[in-house]
Coordinates of C-alpha atoms in Angstrom, one line a residue:
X138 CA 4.1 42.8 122.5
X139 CA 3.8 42.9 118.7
X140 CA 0.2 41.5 117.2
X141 CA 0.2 41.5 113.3
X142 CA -2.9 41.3 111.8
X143 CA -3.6 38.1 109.3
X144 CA -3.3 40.2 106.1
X145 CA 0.1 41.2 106.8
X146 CA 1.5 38.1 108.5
X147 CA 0.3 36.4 104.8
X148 CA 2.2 39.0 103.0
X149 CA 5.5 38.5 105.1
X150 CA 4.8 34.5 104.7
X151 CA 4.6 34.3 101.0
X152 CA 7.3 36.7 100.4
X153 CA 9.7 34.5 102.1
X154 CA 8.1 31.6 100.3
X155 CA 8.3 33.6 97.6
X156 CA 11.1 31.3 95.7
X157 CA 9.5 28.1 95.9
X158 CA 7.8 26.4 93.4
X159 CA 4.4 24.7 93.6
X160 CA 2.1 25.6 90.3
X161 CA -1.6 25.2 89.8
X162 CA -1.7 25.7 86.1
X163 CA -0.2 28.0 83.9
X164 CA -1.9 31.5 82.5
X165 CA -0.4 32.0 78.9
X166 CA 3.5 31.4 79.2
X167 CA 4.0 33.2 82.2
X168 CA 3.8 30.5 85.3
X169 CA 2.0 32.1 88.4
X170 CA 2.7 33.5 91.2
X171 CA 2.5 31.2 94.5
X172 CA 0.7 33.7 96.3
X173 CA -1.7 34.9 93.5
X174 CA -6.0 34.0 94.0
X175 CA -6.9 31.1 92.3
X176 CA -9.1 32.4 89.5
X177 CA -12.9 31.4 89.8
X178 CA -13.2 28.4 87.9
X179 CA -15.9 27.9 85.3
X180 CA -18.6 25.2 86.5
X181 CA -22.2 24.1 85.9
X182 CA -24.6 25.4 88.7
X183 CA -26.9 22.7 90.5
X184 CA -27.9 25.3 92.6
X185 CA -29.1 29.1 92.6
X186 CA -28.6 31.8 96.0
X187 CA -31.7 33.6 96.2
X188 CA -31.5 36.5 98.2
X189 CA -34.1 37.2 100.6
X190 CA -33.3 40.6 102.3
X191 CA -30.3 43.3 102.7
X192 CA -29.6 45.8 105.4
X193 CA -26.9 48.4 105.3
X194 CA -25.0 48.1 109.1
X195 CA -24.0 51.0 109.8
X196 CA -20.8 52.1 108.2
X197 CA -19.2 48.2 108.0
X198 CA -15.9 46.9 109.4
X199 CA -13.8 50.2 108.7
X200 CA -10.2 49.4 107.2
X201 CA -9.0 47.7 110.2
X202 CA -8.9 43.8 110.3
X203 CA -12.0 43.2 112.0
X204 CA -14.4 40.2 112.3
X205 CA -18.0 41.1 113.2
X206 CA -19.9 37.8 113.6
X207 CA -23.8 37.5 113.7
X208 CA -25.9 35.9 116.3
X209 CA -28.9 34.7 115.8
X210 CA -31.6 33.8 118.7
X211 CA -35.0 32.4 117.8
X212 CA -36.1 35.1 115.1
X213 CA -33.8 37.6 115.2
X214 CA -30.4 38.3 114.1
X215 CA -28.3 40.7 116.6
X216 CA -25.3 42.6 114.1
X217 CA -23.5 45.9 114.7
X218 CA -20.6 47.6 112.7
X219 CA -17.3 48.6 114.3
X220 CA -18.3 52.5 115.1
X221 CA -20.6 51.1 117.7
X222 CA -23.6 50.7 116.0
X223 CA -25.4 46.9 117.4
X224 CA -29.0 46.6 115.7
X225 CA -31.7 43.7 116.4
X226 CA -33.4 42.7 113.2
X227 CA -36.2 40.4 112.1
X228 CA -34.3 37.7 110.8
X229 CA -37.2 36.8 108.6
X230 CA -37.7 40.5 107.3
X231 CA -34.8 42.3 107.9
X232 CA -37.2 44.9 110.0
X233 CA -35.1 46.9 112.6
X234 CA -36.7 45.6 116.2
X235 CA -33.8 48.2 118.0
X236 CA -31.0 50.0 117.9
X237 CA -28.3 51.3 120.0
X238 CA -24.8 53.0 120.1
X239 CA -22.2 51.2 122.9
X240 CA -20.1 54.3 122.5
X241 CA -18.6 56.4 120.1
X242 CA -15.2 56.2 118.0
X243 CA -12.4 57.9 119.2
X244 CA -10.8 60.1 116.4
X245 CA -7.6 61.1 118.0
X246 CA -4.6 60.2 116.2
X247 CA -3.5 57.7 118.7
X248 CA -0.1 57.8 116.4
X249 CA -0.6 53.7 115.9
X250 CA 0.4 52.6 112.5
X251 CA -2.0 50.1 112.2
X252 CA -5.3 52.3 113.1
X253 CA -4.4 53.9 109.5
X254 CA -6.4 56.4 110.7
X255 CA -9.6 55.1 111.4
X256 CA -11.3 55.2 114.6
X257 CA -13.3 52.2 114.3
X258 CA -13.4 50.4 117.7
X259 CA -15.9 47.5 118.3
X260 CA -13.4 44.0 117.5
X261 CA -15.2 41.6 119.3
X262 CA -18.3 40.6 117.0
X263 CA -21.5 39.6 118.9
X264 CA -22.6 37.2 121.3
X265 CA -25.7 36.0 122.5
X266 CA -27.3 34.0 125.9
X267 CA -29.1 34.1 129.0
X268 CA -30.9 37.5 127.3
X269 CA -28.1 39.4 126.9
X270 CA -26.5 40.6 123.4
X271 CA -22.5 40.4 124.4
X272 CA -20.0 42.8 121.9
X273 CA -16.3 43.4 123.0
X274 CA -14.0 46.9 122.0
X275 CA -10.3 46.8 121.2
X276 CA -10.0 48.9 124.6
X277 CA -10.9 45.8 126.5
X278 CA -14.4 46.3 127.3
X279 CA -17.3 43.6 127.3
X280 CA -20.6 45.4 127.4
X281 CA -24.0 43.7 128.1
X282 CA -27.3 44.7 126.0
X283 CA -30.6 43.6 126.8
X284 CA -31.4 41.1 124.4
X285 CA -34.8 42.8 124.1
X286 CA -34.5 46.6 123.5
X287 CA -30.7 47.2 123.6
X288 CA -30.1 48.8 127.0
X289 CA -26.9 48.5 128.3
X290 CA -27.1 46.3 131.8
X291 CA -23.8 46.3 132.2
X292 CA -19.6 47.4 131.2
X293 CA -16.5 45.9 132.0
X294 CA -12.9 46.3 131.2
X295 CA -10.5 43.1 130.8
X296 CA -7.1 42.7 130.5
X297 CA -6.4 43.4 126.6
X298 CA -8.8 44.1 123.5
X299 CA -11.5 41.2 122.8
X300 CA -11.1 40.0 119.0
X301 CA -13.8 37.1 119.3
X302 CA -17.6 36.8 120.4
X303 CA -18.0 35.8 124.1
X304 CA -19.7 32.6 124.9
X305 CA -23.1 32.8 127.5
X306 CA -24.5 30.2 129.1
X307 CA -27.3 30.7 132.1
X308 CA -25.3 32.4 134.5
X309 CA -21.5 32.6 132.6
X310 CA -19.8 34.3 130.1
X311 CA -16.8 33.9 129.0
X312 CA -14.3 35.5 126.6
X313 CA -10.6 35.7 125.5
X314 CA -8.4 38.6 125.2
X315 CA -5.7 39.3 123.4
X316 CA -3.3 39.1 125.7
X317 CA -3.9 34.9 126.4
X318 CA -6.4 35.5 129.2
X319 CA -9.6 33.8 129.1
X320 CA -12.3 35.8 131.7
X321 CA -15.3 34.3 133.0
X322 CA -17.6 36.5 134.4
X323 CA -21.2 36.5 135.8
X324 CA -23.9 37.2 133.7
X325 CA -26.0 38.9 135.5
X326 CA -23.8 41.9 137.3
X327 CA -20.5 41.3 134.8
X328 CA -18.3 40.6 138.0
X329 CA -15.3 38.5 137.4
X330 CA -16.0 34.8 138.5
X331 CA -11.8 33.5 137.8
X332 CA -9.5 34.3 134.5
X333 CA -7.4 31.5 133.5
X334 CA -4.2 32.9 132.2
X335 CA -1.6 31.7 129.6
X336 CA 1.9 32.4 128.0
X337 CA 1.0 34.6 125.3
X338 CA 4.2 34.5 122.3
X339 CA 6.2 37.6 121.3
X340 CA 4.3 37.2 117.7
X341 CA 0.8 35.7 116.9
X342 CA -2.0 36.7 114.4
X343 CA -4.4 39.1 115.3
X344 CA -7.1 37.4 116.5
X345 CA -8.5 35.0 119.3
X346 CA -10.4 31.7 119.4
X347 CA -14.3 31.8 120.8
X348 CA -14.5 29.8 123.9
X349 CA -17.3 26.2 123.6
X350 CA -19.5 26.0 126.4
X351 CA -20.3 22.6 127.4
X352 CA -20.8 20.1 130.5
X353 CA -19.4 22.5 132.8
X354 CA -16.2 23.0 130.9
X355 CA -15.0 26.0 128.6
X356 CA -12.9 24.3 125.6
X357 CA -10.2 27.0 123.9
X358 CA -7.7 27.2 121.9
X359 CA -4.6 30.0 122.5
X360 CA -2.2 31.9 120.5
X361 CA 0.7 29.5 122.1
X362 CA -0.9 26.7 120.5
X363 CA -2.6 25.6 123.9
X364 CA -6.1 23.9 123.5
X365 CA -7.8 23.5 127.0
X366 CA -10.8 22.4 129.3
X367 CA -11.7 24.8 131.7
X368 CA -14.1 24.2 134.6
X369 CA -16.8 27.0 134.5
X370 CA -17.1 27.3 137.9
X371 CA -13.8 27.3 139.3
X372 CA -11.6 28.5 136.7
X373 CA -9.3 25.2 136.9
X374 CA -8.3 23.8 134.0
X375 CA -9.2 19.7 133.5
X376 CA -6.5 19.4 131.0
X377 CA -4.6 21.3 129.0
X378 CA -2.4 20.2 125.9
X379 CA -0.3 21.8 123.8
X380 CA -1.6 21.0 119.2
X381 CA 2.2 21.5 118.3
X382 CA 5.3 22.7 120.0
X383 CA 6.7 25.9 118.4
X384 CA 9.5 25.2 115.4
X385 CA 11.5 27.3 113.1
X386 CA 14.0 29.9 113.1
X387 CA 12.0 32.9 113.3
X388 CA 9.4 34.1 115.6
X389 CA 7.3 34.4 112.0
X390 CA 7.9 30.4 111.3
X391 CA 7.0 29.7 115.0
X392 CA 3.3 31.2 115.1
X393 CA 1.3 28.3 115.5
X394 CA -2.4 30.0 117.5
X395 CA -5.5 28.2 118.1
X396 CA -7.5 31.1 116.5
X397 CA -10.2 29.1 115.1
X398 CA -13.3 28.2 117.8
X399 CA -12.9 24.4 118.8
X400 CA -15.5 21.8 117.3
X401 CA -17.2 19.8 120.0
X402 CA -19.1 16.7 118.5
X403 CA -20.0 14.0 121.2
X404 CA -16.9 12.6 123.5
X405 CA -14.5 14.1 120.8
X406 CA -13.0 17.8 120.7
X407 CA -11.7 19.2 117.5
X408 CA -9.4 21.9 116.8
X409 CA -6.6 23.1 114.1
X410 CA -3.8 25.0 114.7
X411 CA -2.2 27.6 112.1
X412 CA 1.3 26.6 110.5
X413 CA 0.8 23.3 112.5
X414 CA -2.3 20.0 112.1
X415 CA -5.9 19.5 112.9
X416 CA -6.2 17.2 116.1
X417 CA -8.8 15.2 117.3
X418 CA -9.0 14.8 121.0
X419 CA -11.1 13.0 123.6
X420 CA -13.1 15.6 125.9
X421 CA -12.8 13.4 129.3
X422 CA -8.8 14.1 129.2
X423 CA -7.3 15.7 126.1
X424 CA -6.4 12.4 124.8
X425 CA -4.8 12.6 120.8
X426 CA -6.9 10.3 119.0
X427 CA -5.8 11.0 115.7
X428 CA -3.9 14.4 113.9
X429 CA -3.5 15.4 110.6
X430 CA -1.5 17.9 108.3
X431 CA -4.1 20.5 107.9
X432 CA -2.9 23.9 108.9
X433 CA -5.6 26.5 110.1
X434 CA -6.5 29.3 111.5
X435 CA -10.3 29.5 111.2
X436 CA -13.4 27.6 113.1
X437 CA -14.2 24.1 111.9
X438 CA -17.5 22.4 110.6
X439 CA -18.7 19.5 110.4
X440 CA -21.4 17.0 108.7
X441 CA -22.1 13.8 107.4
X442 CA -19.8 12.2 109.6
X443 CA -17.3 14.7 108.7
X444 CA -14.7 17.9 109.5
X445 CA -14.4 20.5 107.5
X446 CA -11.4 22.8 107.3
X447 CA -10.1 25.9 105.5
X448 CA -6.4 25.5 105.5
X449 CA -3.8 28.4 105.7
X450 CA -3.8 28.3 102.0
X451 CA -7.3 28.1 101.4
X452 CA -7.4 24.9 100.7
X453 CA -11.1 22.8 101.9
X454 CA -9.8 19.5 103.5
X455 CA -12.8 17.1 104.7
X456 CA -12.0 14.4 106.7
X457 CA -13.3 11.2 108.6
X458 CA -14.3 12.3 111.9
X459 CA -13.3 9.1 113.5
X460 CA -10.1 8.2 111.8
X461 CA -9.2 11.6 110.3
X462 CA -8.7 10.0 107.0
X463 CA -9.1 12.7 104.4
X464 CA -12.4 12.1 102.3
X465 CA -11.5 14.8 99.8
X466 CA -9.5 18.2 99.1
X467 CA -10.9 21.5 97.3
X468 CA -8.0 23.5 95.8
X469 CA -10.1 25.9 93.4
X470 CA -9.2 28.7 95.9
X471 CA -6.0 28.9 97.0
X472 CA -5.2 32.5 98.2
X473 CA -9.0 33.4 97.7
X474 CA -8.5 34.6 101.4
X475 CA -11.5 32.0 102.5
X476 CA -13.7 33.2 106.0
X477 CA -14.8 30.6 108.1
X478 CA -16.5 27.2 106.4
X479 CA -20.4 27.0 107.1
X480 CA -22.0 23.8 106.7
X481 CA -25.7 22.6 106.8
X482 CA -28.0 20.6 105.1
X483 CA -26.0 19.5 102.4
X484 CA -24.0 22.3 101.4
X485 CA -20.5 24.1 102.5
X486 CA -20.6 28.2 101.7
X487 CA -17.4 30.1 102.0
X488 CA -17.0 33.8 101.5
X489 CA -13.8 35.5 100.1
X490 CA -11.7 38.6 99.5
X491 CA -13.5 39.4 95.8
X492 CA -17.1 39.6 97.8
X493 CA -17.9 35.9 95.7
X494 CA -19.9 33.3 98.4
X495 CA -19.1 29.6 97.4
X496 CA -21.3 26.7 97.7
X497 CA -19.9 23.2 97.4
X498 CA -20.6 19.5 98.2
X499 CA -20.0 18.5 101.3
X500 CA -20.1 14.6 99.7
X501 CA -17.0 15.5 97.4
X502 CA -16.0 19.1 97.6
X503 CA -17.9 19.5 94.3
X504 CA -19.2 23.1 92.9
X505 CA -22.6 23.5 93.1
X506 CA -23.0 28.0 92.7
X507 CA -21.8 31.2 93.6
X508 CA -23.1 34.2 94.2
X509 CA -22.0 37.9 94.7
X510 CA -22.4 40.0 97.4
X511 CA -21.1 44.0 96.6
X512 CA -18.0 43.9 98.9
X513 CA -15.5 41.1 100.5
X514 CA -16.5 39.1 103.1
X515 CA -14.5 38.0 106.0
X516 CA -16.4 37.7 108.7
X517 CA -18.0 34.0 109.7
X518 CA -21.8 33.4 108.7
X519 CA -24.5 32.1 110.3
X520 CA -27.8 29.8 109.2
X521 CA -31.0 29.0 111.2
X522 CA -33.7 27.1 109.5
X523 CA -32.0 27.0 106.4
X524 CA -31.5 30.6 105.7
X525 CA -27.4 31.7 105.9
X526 CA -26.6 35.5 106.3
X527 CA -23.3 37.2 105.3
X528 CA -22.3 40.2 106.4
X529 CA -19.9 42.2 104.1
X530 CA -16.9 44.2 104.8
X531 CA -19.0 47.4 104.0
X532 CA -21.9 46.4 106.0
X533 CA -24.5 44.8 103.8
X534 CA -25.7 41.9 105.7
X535 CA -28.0 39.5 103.5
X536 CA -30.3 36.7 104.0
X537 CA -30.2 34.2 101.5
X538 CA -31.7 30.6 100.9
X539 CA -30.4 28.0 98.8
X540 CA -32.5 26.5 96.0
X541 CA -31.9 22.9 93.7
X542 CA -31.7 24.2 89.8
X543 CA -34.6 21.6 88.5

């Protein structure tokens, strides 16, 4: 099975996109390239990032395309790097409450071209729930912590390398591989409760979608385009429906995953496919309510009656959440390699390739600020209480609040 990794599916996209012309602008008298990053436009600020804290994690993400997404539960943020390092911080500080190693990397050349040499091996970001700190290994392995000094409870191998954060609730947690297979298993001892398997394609990005937890019912999306309700205690699935079917004349044109994590809001299910449309469904039965052309691979948002989504191209789309009507579009960073949109209070951030965090409306799409962390970002944020941390593709996680220029 061949998995490419975002980065290089992009680079094989544009280059056979590569003769088509849709321009942005021009930059002198040469016209630019389709695939070039949308340079940061000039704006004036309504708001300022203040930054709170930093920590150094570890030794970062390593050259490998890895995702290492915080959790946060009440005050404290759980983080790690992808060497094995998983720390438990203050969230209000940055003070280090523990620290522990899950394992440590394996540097033999394993004479795989896309290691590039680097032993890095945690993929699976963190996860949090019933008091247990959840990271996942490209080798497969889901390890349990204890949420409150980092002891390992418990270790167990799946099918294929975990790429996602597991869900926890009480007395499940759930997680997909990379093969297709979504494993439940019980909190508490790590023994498998049912896996629910699927059809993985001969080509797909490299990544997985995080399972939602709710009502009895794990909701995920697949790299075959599948989004799904799975009961939680059985394994069976309540429905199951397909975003788009597969089209185009290459395995490349026909990659259409679920890779983003579904948005649950109510009696309605959201989700976005990449190359394909975002979909609202109805969560009793997988109904279509309404679908639109907005191509994606990452998690939505949501607010103000609202759903936010980073296109393919990097393009912000907001539309109606109960007619899908779009509200507005944000095209000031196409190719900017977006991460995931967070939304609260008023406010969208998204982080990018150049390290730059961008704040806009989430009224109109607007600019409100920016702000600079030392290295890119790719990896999803979180926010509690107002405060939003980033974690950098060298490791420098920050805290930072957002203030109204007066």
């Amino acid at each position: 099975m061949i998995r490419l990794n975002r980065l290089f599916c992009f680079l094989i996209l544009l280059s056979l996109v590569g003769g088509c012309s849709f321009l942005r602008g021009n930059r002198g008298d040469k016209a630019p390239d389709p695939g070039d990053a949308a340079p940061l436009v000039e704006f004036t600020p309504e708001i300022k990032v203040e930054r709170i804290w930093s920590k150094t994690i570890g030794k970062g993400l390593g050259r490998k395309y890895v995702e290492i997404t915080p959790a946060i539960l009440a005050d404290q943020i759980f983080v790690g790097d992808a060497y094995g390092l998983v720390l438990a911080l203050d969230r209000l500080t940055g003070d280090v409450i523990w620290r522990t190693h899950i394992g440590n990397p394996d540097r033999r050349n394993r004479l795989n071209i896309s290691s590039r040499s680097d032993p890095s091996f945690v993929s699976g970001g963190i996860g949090v729930g019933a008091g247990k700190v959840f990271v996942g290994t490209v080798h497969g392995e889901l390890i349990a912590l204890d949420v409150s000094d980092g002891s390992e409870i418990w270790r167990e191998t799946l099918s294929s390398e975990i790429l996602a954060p597991a869900a926890a609730s009480s007395d499940v947690v759930v997680v997909q591989t990379a093969d297709g297979t979504m494993h439940a298993l019980e909190t508490d001892s790590g023994e498998s409760r049912w896996t629910f398997n699927t059809q993985d394609p001969p080509l797909s990005l490299r990544g997985t979608a995080t399972p939602v937890l709710s009502d009895g019912l794990a909701y995920a999306g697949f790299a075959n385009g599948l989004l799904a309700a799975v009961d939680l205690d059985s394994g069976f699935p309540s429905w199951e429906e397909r975003l788009t079917i597969p089209d185009g004349t290459s395995e490349l044109k026909r990659i259409n995953d679920v890779d983003g994590r579904p948005l649950v809001l109510g009696q309605v299910i959201f989700a976005a496919n990449h190359q394909g449309i975002m979909q609202a469904r109805r969560r009793s039965d997988g109904f279509m309510l309404w679908e639109v052309d907005a191509p994606s691979f990452h998690a939505l948002a949501e607010g103000l009656d609202l759903v936010f989504v980073v296109t393919d191209d990097d393009v912000i789309v907001a539309a109606q959440q109960e007619s899908g009507n779009e509200s507005w579009t944000q095209e000031a960073f196409q190719n900017r390699a977006l991460t995931d949109p967070l939304a609260f209070h008023n406010y969208i951030v998204v982080g990018d390739d150049e390290g730059y965090l961008h704040v806009i409306a989430q009224s109109d799409g607007r600019h409100l600020g920016r702000h600079k962390l030392r290295s890119p970002i790719r990896s999803p944020m979180v926010e509690e209480d107002g405060v939003f941390y980033a974690l950098s593709n060298k490791g420098q996680l920050e805290a930072l609040r957002i203030s109204r220029i007066e």
